[in-house]
Amino acid sequence: MRQRRLSFLLIHPEISRTRYNFVGVIENECLELEYISAMLKEEGHEVVLYDGQVEACGAASVIRDTRADVVYVCGRARQENFMLEYCACAKECGAVTIIGGLHAQLCYGRMYRSYVDFILTTFDIYRILDIVDYAVYHEEAAMARLSGVCYQKEGAWQQQVGEPFDIRRLPRPDRSYFDAFPNRYQYLELGHAAWVRTAYGCPYRCAFCHRNKMNMGHLSSRDIDDVVDEIAQIRAENIYIVDDDFLYDTDRLNRFVEQVRERKLLKKYICYGRADFIAQNPNMMKKLQEIGLYYVLVGLEAIEDTYLQRYEKRSDINQNIKSIQICNELGIHIMGMFIVDLGFCAKDFRALYRWIVAHQVRHVALSIFTPELCTPVYEQYRDRIITDNPSHFDYLHLVARPDHMWVGSFYIQYYILLIRLFLKAKREGVYDFIDYGDYIKSFIANIFRGKRRNDDA
C-alpha cells in the first residue's frame, strides 16, 4: 500500500561540456520528462525537473540539494557518461535510480552498473509507477508488471521484454518548466519552439537508421484532433513536430491542415519529411506552407543514387532535386541533411559542396556516417571502430575508420567543407544570429592541428 508522497528529480543532462554543443542555436524541449512529470503529479508526487541545456547550476548540486526519493535520467548515446555520472551521485544520496530514453532502449546493457537500479527499455512511462511500487512501496506483485524494464535481482540483471506502447495513452505534457524559460528552447532563428510528438516509430526502414527499431518496430499514432488541441494550448509561436517522419499519411495531414485552419492557429511549424513524399505531393506541401510550415528537415543523405541504394532510402536523386525545388518555390525552408560517408575521398567533399550550391540548398546539416551502438550496423563495422567513448557518437566525430583516407585527412576535408558552407550561409544571410567568426576560427584551428583528435569535441 502506498504510504507517502514521494519526491522525484527528472534529469536531462547537458549535451556536451565543450563548445560543440549548439546551446543557444538549437535547444530541445525535454518532452519526455514533461510527460513523466504530468503522470507523477497526477499520482500526487512532488516533481523537480533539471535540464542541463538551460540550467546555470550543475546537476550534481541539484541532486544533493533535492535529496529526491527517485532520480530518473534520460538521454542519447552522447550523454551516456553524464547519465551514469548522475546516477552514481544520486545513489550516494540514497535515491532509487532509473535510466530511460532512446539510448537506454537499445543499449541497456551498457547501463548495467551497481548504482543503476532500473533501466526503462520501452516508451511506456507508466512502468515507472510499477518500479516505484516494487522498489519503494515493496509490493512484490509489482515485479510481474515490470515488462520493458531491466533490474537487478540477487546480483544478476534481469531484462523483461516490453510491448509496443500506444502513444494515445500518454498524458498531456506538463509544460510548466518549458514556460519558465521563455527565452530558451529555440530552433535556429525561431525562438521558444515547443516539441510536439504525434507518433512513435517510423514506417520506413533505412539501413543506417535505428529509429525504426524503436517501440518494437511498431508505429503508433495519436488522433490529429488531439494533437491540434494540444498545439492550441501551447504558449509558444513555434511548434517542432518531432515525429521521425510527419509527412507520410496524406489523409492525416489533410485533417491537420483542416483543424489548424478551423481553429485559426497562427504558428510556425518544423517537421521531418522524406524527399520522395515532398516530390510526389506538391499540393500537400502548399497547404502546409499556407498554415505555417516553416522548416522541413529532409534526409537527402547523398548526391549519388549508389549511396541512396546502399542506405535503402527507396528514393532517388531526381526526387531529392524535385523536393528542393518545390520547397524553394513555396518558400518553405528545407533543411537538407547529408551523410558524410566513410567511403568519401577528397573529391566527394568538393562534389557535395558544388551540388549544394547548384541546387540552392540554403540550410544544410552534415552528419558523419555513424554505426550506432548496439545495432546490426555497428556489428558490421566492429573491426573498424576507432573509439569506445559514447560521447563521440554525436555525428560530429569519426567513430569508424574511413575507406580511403587517413582519419586526419578525412577531418581536414570535413572541416574545409564546413567552412565553405558557413561562408556560403553568411553570404546568403542564413543564421545571421550566430557568430560565424567564432565557429570558423575553431574549424581552422582544428585543420592546422593536422588532424582532429577524438577527444577534442
Short mmCIF file of C-alpha atoms in Angstrom, two decimals:
data_model
loop_
_atom_site.label_atom_id
_atom_site.label_comp_id
_atom_site.label_asym_id
_atom_site.label_seq_id
_atom_site.Cartn_x
_atom_site.Cartn_y
_atom_site.Cartn_z
CA MET A 1 0.00 0.00 0.00
CA ARG A 2 1.30 3.45 -0.88
CA GLN A 3 2.13 5.24 2.34
CA ARG A 4 3.63 8.61 1.45
CA ARG A 5 4.11 11.22 -1.22
CA LEU A 6 7.43 10.77 -2.99
CA SER A 7 9.84 13.31 -4.42
CA PHE A 8 11.18 12.80 -7.96
CA LEU A 9 14.06 14.52 -9.70
CA LEU A 10 13.89 14.17 -13.50
CA ILE A 11 17.15 14.95 -15.29
CA HIS A 12 18.02 15.67 -18.92
CA PRO A 13 21.82 16.07 -18.91
CA GLU A 14 23.80 18.68 -20.78
CA ILE A 15 24.57 17.74 -24.39
CA SER A 16 28.30 18.32 -24.04
CA ARG A 17 30.80 20.04 -21.77
CA THR A 18 32.63 21.55 -24.69
CA ARG A 19 31.79 24.37 -27.11
CA TYR A 20 30.47 21.87 -29.69
CA ASN A 21 27.02 21.64 -28.14
CA PHE A 22 24.94 24.18 -30.14
CA VAL A 23 23.45 25.64 -26.95
CA GLY A 24 21.90 28.96 -27.93
CA VAL A 25 21.37 27.71 -31.50
CA ILE A 26 19.20 24.62 -31.09
CA GLU A 27 17.76 23.75 -27.67
CA ASN A 28 15.24 20.94 -27.47
CA GLU A 29 12.37 20.89 -25.03
CA CYS A 30 12.68 17.92 -22.64
CA LEU A 31 9.32 16.50 -23.69
CA GLU A 32 9.91 13.02 -22.27
CA LEU A 33 10.40 14.44 -18.79
CA GLU A 34 7.29 16.59 -19.17
CA TYR A 35 5.18 13.51 -19.91
CA ILE A 36 6.63 11.79 -16.85
CA SER A 37 6.12 14.90 -14.72
CA ALA A 38 2.43 15.07 -15.69
CA MET A 39 1.95 11.40 -14.85
CA LEU A 40 3.69 11.69 -11.45
CA LYS A 41 1.81 14.84 -10.47
CA GLU A 42 -1.47 13.11 -11.28
CA GLU A 43 -0.41 10.49 -8.72
CA GLY A 44 0.22 13.21 -6.13
CA HIS A 45 4.01 13.13 -6.15
CA GLU A 46 6.42 16.08 -5.96
CA VAL A 47 8.46 16.64 -9.13
CA VAL A 48 11.56 18.71 -9.91
CA LEU A 49 12.94 18.95 -13.47
CA TYR A 50 16.52 19.69 -14.40
CA ASP A 51 17.67 20.33 -17.98
CA GLY A 52 21.41 20.75 -18.42
CA GLN A 53 20.86 22.79 -21.59
CA VAL A 54 19.37 25.73 -19.74
CA GLU A 55 20.25 25.45 -16.04
CA ALA A 56 23.13 27.52 -14.68
CA CYS A 57 23.94 25.16 -11.79
CA GLY A 58 25.33 21.66 -12.14
CA ALA A 59 23.14 18.56 -11.89
CA ALA A 60 25.23 17.07 -9.08
CA SER A 61 24.47 20.01 -6.78
CA VAL A 62 20.74 19.73 -7.57
CA ILE A 63 20.83 16.01 -6.78
CA ARG A 64 22.47 16.69 -3.41
CA ASP A 65 20.15 19.61 -2.59
CA THR A 66 16.86 17.93 -3.50
CA ARG A 67 17.62 14.56 -1.87
CA ALA A 68 14.85 13.08 -4.01
CA ASP A 69 13.44 9.63 -3.33
CA VAL A 70 13.70 8.73 -7.02
CA VAL A 71 16.04 10.13 -9.68
CA TYR A 72 15.22 9.50 -13.35
CA VAL A 73 17.82 10.35 -16.01
CA CYS A 74 17.35 10.15 -19.78
CA GLY A 75 19.45 10.97 -22.81
CA ARG A 76 21.07 9.81 -26.02
CA ALA A 77 24.30 7.97 -26.73
CA ARG A 78 26.47 11.08 -26.48
CA GLN A 79 25.07 11.71 -22.97
CA GLU A 80 25.71 8.21 -21.62
CA ASN A 81 28.67 9.23 -19.45
CA PHE A 82 26.63 12.04 -17.89
CA MET A 83 23.65 9.77 -17.25
CA LEU A 84 25.83 7.26 -15.42
CA GLU A 85 27.64 10.01 -13.51
CA TYR A 86 24.39 11.44 -12.22
CA CYS A 87 23.02 8.04 -11.27
CA ALA A 88 26.16 7.37 -9.24
CA CYS A 89 25.73 10.70 -7.47
CA ALA A 90 22.03 10.03 -6.82
CA LYS A 91 22.78 6.58 -5.41
CA GLU A 92 25.28 8.13 -2.98
CA CYS A 93 22.39 10.31 -1.81
CA GLY A 94 20.20 7.25 -1.25
CA ALA A 95 17.84 7.62 -4.21
CA VAL A 96 16.28 4.91 -6.33
CA THR A 97 17.89 5.44 -9.75
CA ILE A 98 16.22 4.92 -13.13
CA ILE A 99 17.68 5.45 -16.62
CA GLY A 100 15.41 5.86 -19.63
CA GLY A 101 15.35 7.48 -23.04
CA LEU A 102 16.21 6.44 -26.57
CA HIS A 103 19.76 5.28 -25.85
CA ALA A 104 18.68 3.05 -22.98
CA GLN A 105 16.06 1.35 -25.13
CA LEU A 106 18.75 -0.10 -27.41
CA CYS A 107 21.86 -0.10 -25.22
CA TYR A 108 20.50 -1.08 -21.83
CA GLY A 109 23.41 -3.49 -21.31
CA ARG A 110 25.82 -0.56 -21.26
CA MET A 111 23.96 0.79 -18.22
CA TYR A 112 24.43 -2.30 -16.06
CA ARG A 113 26.12 -0.65 -13.07
CA SER A 114 25.78 -1.17 -9.34
CA TYR A 115 24.43 2.35 -8.87
CA VAL A 116 21.70 1.96 -11.53
CA ASP A 117 18.61 0.28 -10.13
CA PHE A 118 16.29 0.18 -13.15
CA ILE A 119 16.57 0.75 -16.90
CA LEU A 120 13.47 1.56 -18.93
CA THR A 121 13.60 -0.09 -22.36
CA THR A 122 10.15 0.96 -23.51
CA PHE A 123 8.24 4.17 -24.28
CA ASP A 124 5.73 3.11 -21.62
CA ILE A 125 6.33 5.71 -18.90
CA TYR A 126 3.71 4.05 -16.67
CA ARG A 127 6.27 1.36 -15.90
CA ILE A 128 7.88 3.97 -13.63
CA LEU A 129 4.87 3.69 -11.33
CA ASP A 130 5.34 -0.09 -11.22
CA ILE A 131 9.03 0.41 -10.43
CA VAL A 132 8.05 2.67 -7.52
CA ASP A 133 5.50 0.12 -6.27
CA TYR A 134 8.23 -2.53 -6.26
CA ALA A 135 11.30 -0.58 -5.12
CA VAL A 136 9.78 1.97 -2.73
CA TYR A 137 6.44 0.56 -1.56
CA HIS A 138 7.81 -3.03 -1.61
CA GLU A 139 4.85 -4.52 -3.40
CA GLU A 140 6.13 -7.92 -4.54
CA ALA A 141 3.26 -8.28 -7.02
CA ALA A 142 4.64 -5.28 -8.90
CA MET A 143 7.57 -7.37 -10.13
CA ALA A 144 5.22 -9.12 -12.55
CA ARG A 145 4.39 -5.73 -14.08
CA LEU A 146 7.99 -4.77 -14.89
CA SER A 147 7.78 -5.53 -18.60
CA GLY A 148 10.18 -3.41 -20.60
CA VAL A 149 12.40 -2.91 -17.54
CA CYS A 150 15.89 -4.15 -16.68
CA TYR A 151 16.61 -4.52 -12.95
CA GLN A 152 18.95 -6.26 -10.55
CA LYS A 153 17.83 -9.30 -8.64
CA GLU A 154 20.08 -11.44 -6.45
CA GLY A 155 23.18 -9.90 -8.01
CA ALA A 156 22.16 -10.53 -11.61
CA TRP A 157 20.50 -8.29 -14.18
CA GLN A 158 17.03 -9.27 -15.34
CA GLN A 159 15.56 -7.99 -18.58
CA GLN A 160 11.84 -8.20 -19.20
CA VAL A 161 10.73 -7.91 -22.81
CA GLY A 162 8.36 -5.00 -23.33
CA GLU A 163 5.49 -4.47 -25.74
CA PRO A 164 4.78 -1.71 -28.27
CA PHE A 165 3.40 1.35 -26.49
CA ASP A 166 0.20 3.06 -27.60
CA ILE A 167 1.08 6.76 -27.71
CA ARG A 168 -2.59 7.63 -27.15
CA ARG A 169 -2.12 6.59 -23.52
CA LEU A 170 0.26 9.48 -22.80
CA PRO A 171 -0.97 12.33 -20.60
CA ARG A 172 -0.80 15.90 -21.86
CA PRO A 173 2.76 17.04 -21.04
CA ASP A 174 3.38 19.29 -18.04
CA ARG A 175 4.97 22.35 -19.71
CA SER A 176 5.49 24.45 -16.59
CA TYR A 177 9.27 24.01 -16.90
CA PHE A 178 9.22 24.96 -20.59
CA ASP A 179 7.09 28.03 -19.83
CA ALA A 180 9.56 29.09 -17.13
CA PHE A 181 12.25 29.63 -19.81
CA PRO A 182 10.52 31.84 -22.42
CA ASN A 183 13.83 32.98 -23.90
CA ARG A 184 15.26 29.49 -24.35
CA TYR A 185 14.27 26.30 -26.22
CA GLN A 186 14.73 27.61 -29.71
CA TYR A 187 15.26 26.18 -33.17
CA LEU A 188 17.76 28.35 -35.05
CA GLU A 189 16.18 31.78 -35.55
CA LEU A 190 12.78 30.60 -34.29
CA GLY A 191 12.55 31.49 -30.63
CA HIS A 192 10.81 29.40 -27.97
CA ALA A 193 9.88 26.32 -30.00
CA ALA A 194 7.79 23.66 -28.27
CA TRP A 195 8.13 19.98 -29.05
CA VAL A 196 5.01 18.06 -30.07
CA ARG A 197 5.02 14.35 -30.77
CA THR A 198 2.19 12.84 -32.80
CA ALA A 199 3.62 9.34 -33.31
CA TYR A 200 6.17 6.85 -32.03
CA GLY A 201 8.07 4.86 -34.63
CA CYS A 202 8.86 5.20 -38.31
CA PRO A 203 7.12 3.50 -41.26
CA TYR A 204 10.39 3.28 -43.24
CA ARG A 205 13.43 1.03 -42.90
CA CYS A 206 16.54 2.97 -43.92
CA ALA A 207 19.59 0.77 -43.38
CA PHE A 208 21.65 3.29 -41.40
CA CYS A 209 18.88 4.42 -39.03
CA HIS A 210 17.98 2.81 -35.72
CA ARG A 211 14.81 4.84 -35.12
CA ASN A 212 12.67 2.30 -36.97
CA LYS A 213 13.60 -0.24 -34.28
CA MET A 214 12.11 1.90 -31.53
CA ASN A 215 8.79 0.81 -29.99
CA MET A 216 9.45 -2.76 -31.09
CA GLY A 217 9.35 -1.55 -34.70
CA HIS A 218 5.70 -0.60 -34.28
CA LEU A 219 4.25 2.72 -35.49
CA SER A 220 1.78 4.21 -33.01
CA SER A 221 -0.04 7.46 -33.86
CA ARG A 222 -2.18 9.96 -32.00
CA ASP A 223 -5.50 11.26 -33.25
CA ILE A 224 -4.87 14.51 -35.14
CA ASP A 225 -7.73 16.33 -33.39
CA ASP A 226 -6.00 15.64 -30.06
CA VAL A 227 -2.68 16.87 -31.49
CA VAL A 228 -4.17 20.14 -32.70
CA ASP A 229 -5.93 20.62 -29.38
CA GLU A 230 -2.57 20.31 -27.62
CA ILE A 231 -0.93 22.78 -30.02
CA ALA A 232 -3.73 25.30 -29.40
CA GLN A 233 -2.91 25.29 -25.68
CA ILE A 234 0.86 25.77 -26.06
CA ARG A 235 2.17 29.21 -25.14
CA ALA A 236 4.74 29.34 -27.92
CA GLU A 237 4.53 30.53 -31.51
CA ASN A 238 6.79 27.81 -32.90
CA ILE A 239 5.95 24.11 -32.92
CA TYR A 240 8.58 21.45 -33.61
CA ILE A 241 6.78 18.22 -34.59
CA VAL A 242 9.42 15.69 -33.64
CA ASP A 243 7.98 12.52 -35.20
CA ASP A 244 10.60 10.53 -37.08
CA ASP A 245 8.52 11.33 -40.17
CA PHE A 246 5.45 13.56 -40.02
CA LEU A 247 4.90 13.67 -43.80
CA TYR A 248 3.66 10.20 -44.69
CA ASP A 249 -0.15 9.95 -44.45
CA THR A 250 -2.00 12.43 -46.71
CA ASP A 251 -5.38 11.82 -45.06
CA ARG A 252 -3.88 12.56 -41.65
CA LEU A 253 -2.11 15.67 -42.98
CA ASN A 254 -5.29 16.94 -44.63
CA ARG A 255 -7.05 16.62 -41.29
CA PHE A 256 -4.19 18.50 -39.63
CA VAL A 257 -4.48 21.35 -42.15
CA GLU A 258 -8.26 21.42 -41.79
CA GLN A 259 -8.11 21.59 -37.98
CA VAL A 260 -5.39 24.25 -37.85
CA ARG A 261 -7.37 26.42 -40.25
CA GLU A 262 -10.64 25.87 -38.42
CA ARG A 263 -9.08 26.88 -35.11
CA LYS A 264 -7.22 29.80 -36.71
CA LEU A 265 -3.89 28.81 -35.16
CA LEU A 266 -1.18 31.24 -36.23
CA LYS A 267 2.03 29.34 -35.55
CA LYS A 268 5.17 28.27 -37.40
CA TYR A 269 5.91 24.57 -37.77
CA ILE A 270 9.05 22.46 -38.05
CA CYS A 271 8.87 18.80 -39.02
CA TYR A 272 10.71 15.88 -40.60
CA GLY A 273 9.74 14.58 -44.02
CA ARG A 274 11.07 12.46 -46.88
CA ALA A 275 12.16 13.83 -50.24
CA ASP A 276 10.02 11.36 -52.18
CA PHE A 277 6.86 12.41 -50.31
CA ILE A 278 7.55 16.09 -50.98
CA ALA A 279 8.34 15.41 -54.65
CA GLN A 280 5.11 13.43 -55.10
CA ASN A 281 2.83 15.75 -53.10
CA PRO A 282 3.45 19.39 -54.07
CA ASN A 283 -0.17 20.35 -53.40
CA MET A 284 0.01 19.00 -49.88
CA MET A 285 3.22 20.95 -49.28
CA LYS A 286 1.44 24.10 -50.45
CA LYS A 287 -1.37 23.51 -47.96
CA LEU A 288 1.15 23.01 -45.15
CA GLN A 289 3.03 26.14 -46.14
CA GLU A 290 -0.21 28.12 -46.03
CA ILE A 291 -0.84 27.13 -42.38
CA GLY A 292 2.72 27.92 -41.28
CA LEU A 293 5.16 25.16 -42.24
CA TYR A 294 8.49 26.97 -41.94
CA TYR A 295 11.23 24.32 -41.77
CA VAL A 296 11.09 20.80 -43.16
CA LEU A 297 14.05 18.59 -42.26
CA VAL A 298 14.72 16.24 -45.15
CA GLY A 299 17.18 13.36 -45.22
CA LEU A 300 18.59 13.97 -48.68
CA GLU A 301 21.59 11.91 -47.46
CA ALA A 302 23.58 11.76 -50.72
CA ILE A 303 24.06 13.17 -54.20
CA GLU A 304 24.52 9.81 -55.91
CA ASP A 305 21.97 7.03 -56.31
CA THR A 306 24.58 4.40 -55.43
CA TYR A 307 24.72 5.76 -51.88
CA LEU A 308 20.93 6.07 -51.63
CA GLN A 309 20.57 2.46 -52.70
CA ARG A 310 23.13 1.34 -50.15
CA TYR A 311 21.25 3.28 -47.46
CA GLU A 312 18.00 1.64 -48.62
CA LYS A 313 16.29 5.02 -48.86
CA ARG A 314 13.82 3.80 -51.53
CA SER A 315 14.16 7.20 -53.17
CA ASP A 316 16.48 8.68 -55.77
CA ILE A 317 18.43 11.81 -56.68
CA ASN A 318 15.71 13.12 -59.00
CA GLN A 319 13.25 13.13 -56.12
CA ASN A 320 15.82 14.87 -53.93
CA ILE A 321 16.17 17.61 -56.54
CA LYS A 322 12.43 17.95 -57.04
CA SER A 323 11.79 18.20 -53.29
CA ILE A 324 14.28 21.07 -53.04
CA GLN A 325 12.67 22.87 -55.97
CA ILE A 326 9.17 22.50 -54.52
CA CYS A 327 10.17 23.81 -51.09
CA ASN A 328 12.17 26.71 -52.54
CA GLU A 329 9.28 27.74 -54.80
CA LEU A 330 6.82 27.61 -51.88
CA GLY A 331 9.12 29.49 -49.52
CA ILE A 332 9.47 26.53 -47.14
CA HIS A 333 12.94 26.38 -45.60
CA ILE A 334 14.26 22.93 -46.48
CA MET A 335 16.97 21.70 -44.13
CA GLY A 336 18.97 19.34 -46.32
CA MET A 337 20.54 16.65 -44.15
CA PHE A 338 23.50 14.86 -45.72
CA ILE A 339 25.65 11.92 -44.66
CA VAL A 340 29.41 12.35 -44.96
CA ASP A 341 30.11 8.74 -45.87
CA LEU A 342 33.13 6.72 -44.78
CA GLY A 343 33.72 5.99 -48.47
CA PHE A 344 34.38 9.65 -49.29
CA CYS A 345 37.56 10.81 -50.98
CA ALA A 346 38.60 14.47 -51.18
CA LYS A 347 36.75 14.86 -54.49
CA ASP A 348 33.50 13.74 -52.85
CA PHE A 349 33.65 16.55 -50.29
CA ARG A 350 34.14 19.07 -53.12
CA ALA A 351 31.37 17.50 -55.21
CA LEU A 352 28.93 17.69 -52.29
CA TYR A 353 29.60 21.42 -51.91
CA ARG A 354 29.12 22.05 -55.64
CA TRP A 355 25.84 20.09 -55.63
CA ILE A 356 24.51 22.04 -52.64
CA VAL A 357 25.31 25.33 -54.41
CA ALA A 358 23.94 24.21 -57.77
CA HIS A 359 20.61 23.10 -56.30
CA GLN A 360 20.23 26.09 -53.97
CA VAL A 361 20.12 24.25 -50.66
CA ARG A 362 20.44 27.17 -48.25
CA HIS A 363 20.11 25.22 -44.99
CA VAL A 364 22.43 22.25 -44.59
CA ALA A 365 23.17 19.73 -41.83
CA LEU A 366 26.11 17.32 -42.18
CA SER A 367 26.40 14.07 -40.25
CA ILE A 368 29.43 11.82 -40.36
CA PHE A 369 28.28 8.25 -41.01
CA THR A 370 27.95 6.68 -37.56
CA PRO A 371 27.36 2.97 -36.90
CA GLU A 372 25.02 3.32 -33.93
CA LEU A 373 25.92 1.47 -30.74
CA CYS A 374 24.10 -1.80 -30.14
CA THR A 375 22.74 -2.10 -33.68
CA PRO A 376 23.45 -4.57 -36.53
CA VAL A 377 25.19 -1.76 -38.42
CA TYR A 378 27.66 -1.39 -35.54
CA GLU A 379 28.42 -5.10 -35.72
CA GLN A 380 29.12 -4.75 -39.46
CA TYR A 381 31.76 -2.11 -38.70
CA ARG A 382 33.06 -3.55 -35.44
CA ASP A 383 36.55 -4.25 -36.77
CA ARG A 384 36.81 -0.61 -37.95
CA ILE A 385 35.56 1.12 -34.79
CA ILE A 386 38.20 3.57 -33.50
CA THR A 387 36.60 4.81 -30.26
CA ASP A 388 34.53 3.36 -27.45
CA ASN A 389 33.62 6.73 -25.95
CA PRO A 390 29.84 7.17 -26.26
CA SER A 391 30.16 10.97 -26.32
CA HIS A 392 31.75 10.63 -29.77
CA PHE A 393 28.58 9.08 -31.20
CA ASP A 394 27.24 12.57 -31.93
CA TYR A 395 27.56 12.54 -35.77
CA LEU A 396 30.37 15.10 -35.48
CA HIS A 397 33.10 12.53 -34.85
CA LEU A 398 34.53 9.68 -36.84
CA VAL A 399 33.84 6.53 -34.85
CA ALA A 400 34.89 4.11 -37.61
CA ARG A 401 37.92 4.15 -39.90
CA PRO A 402 37.23 5.63 -43.37
CA ASP A 403 37.60 3.51 -46.51
CA HIS A 404 40.11 5.57 -48.48
CA MET A 405 41.54 8.29 -46.23
CA TRP A 406 43.53 8.64 -43.04
CA VAL A 407 41.44 9.83 -40.11
CA GLY A 408 43.28 13.16 -40.01
CA SER A 409 42.87 13.73 -43.75
CA PHE A 410 39.15 12.94 -43.53
CA TYR A 411 38.70 15.51 -40.76
CA ILE A 412 40.60 18.16 -42.71
CA GLN A 413 38.30 17.72 -45.72
CA TYR A 414 35.28 17.69 -43.43
CA TYR A 415 36.27 20.99 -41.82
CA ILE A 416 37.06 22.61 -45.13
CA LEU A 417 33.56 21.67 -46.29
CA LEU A 418 32.05 23.08 -43.09
CA ILE A 419 33.94 26.35 -43.52
CA ARG A 420 32.81 26.68 -47.13
CA LEU A 421 29.20 26.04 -46.12
CA PHE A 422 29.42 28.55 -43.27
CA LEU A 423 30.84 31.19 -45.61
CA LYS A 424 28.09 30.41 -48.13
CA ALA A 425 25.45 30.78 -45.43
CA LYS A 426 26.97 34.07 -44.27
CA ARG A 427 26.87 35.47 -47.81
CA GLU A 428 23.22 34.45 -48.12
CA GLY A 429 22.22 35.87 -44.74
CA VAL A 430 21.36 32.49 -43.27
CA TYR A 431 21.67 32.17 -39.47
CA ASP A 432 22.74 35.79 -39.08
CA PHE A 433 22.08 35.45 -35.33
CA ILE A 434 25.17 33.27 -34.76
CA ASP A 435 28.82 34.25 -34.52
CA TYR A 436 30.18 32.86 -37.78
CA GLY A 437 33.69 34.03 -36.99
CA ASP A 438 33.83 32.06 -33.77
CA TYR A 439 32.80 28.81 -35.46
CA ILE A 440 35.07 29.30 -38.47
CA LYS A 441 38.09 30.11 -36.27
CA SER A 442 37.55 26.89 -34.34
CA PHE A 443 37.32 24.87 -37.58
CA ILE A 444 40.51 26.46 -38.91
CA ALA A 445 42.29 25.72 -35.64
CA ASN A 446 41.36 22.05 -35.99
CA ILE A 447 42.65 21.97 -39.58
CA PHE A 448 46.04 23.33 -38.55
CA ARG A 449 46.37 20.65 -35.93
CA GLY A 450 46.85 18.30 -38.86
CA LYS A 451 44.16 16.03 -37.57
CA ARG A 452 41.34 16.21 -35.08
CA ARG A 453 41.85 14.04 -32.04
CA ASN A 454 38.80 12.15 -30.87
CA ASP A 455 38.91 13.90 -27.50
CA ASP A 456 38.60 17.39 -28.97
CA ALA A 457 34.82 17.71 -29.08
#
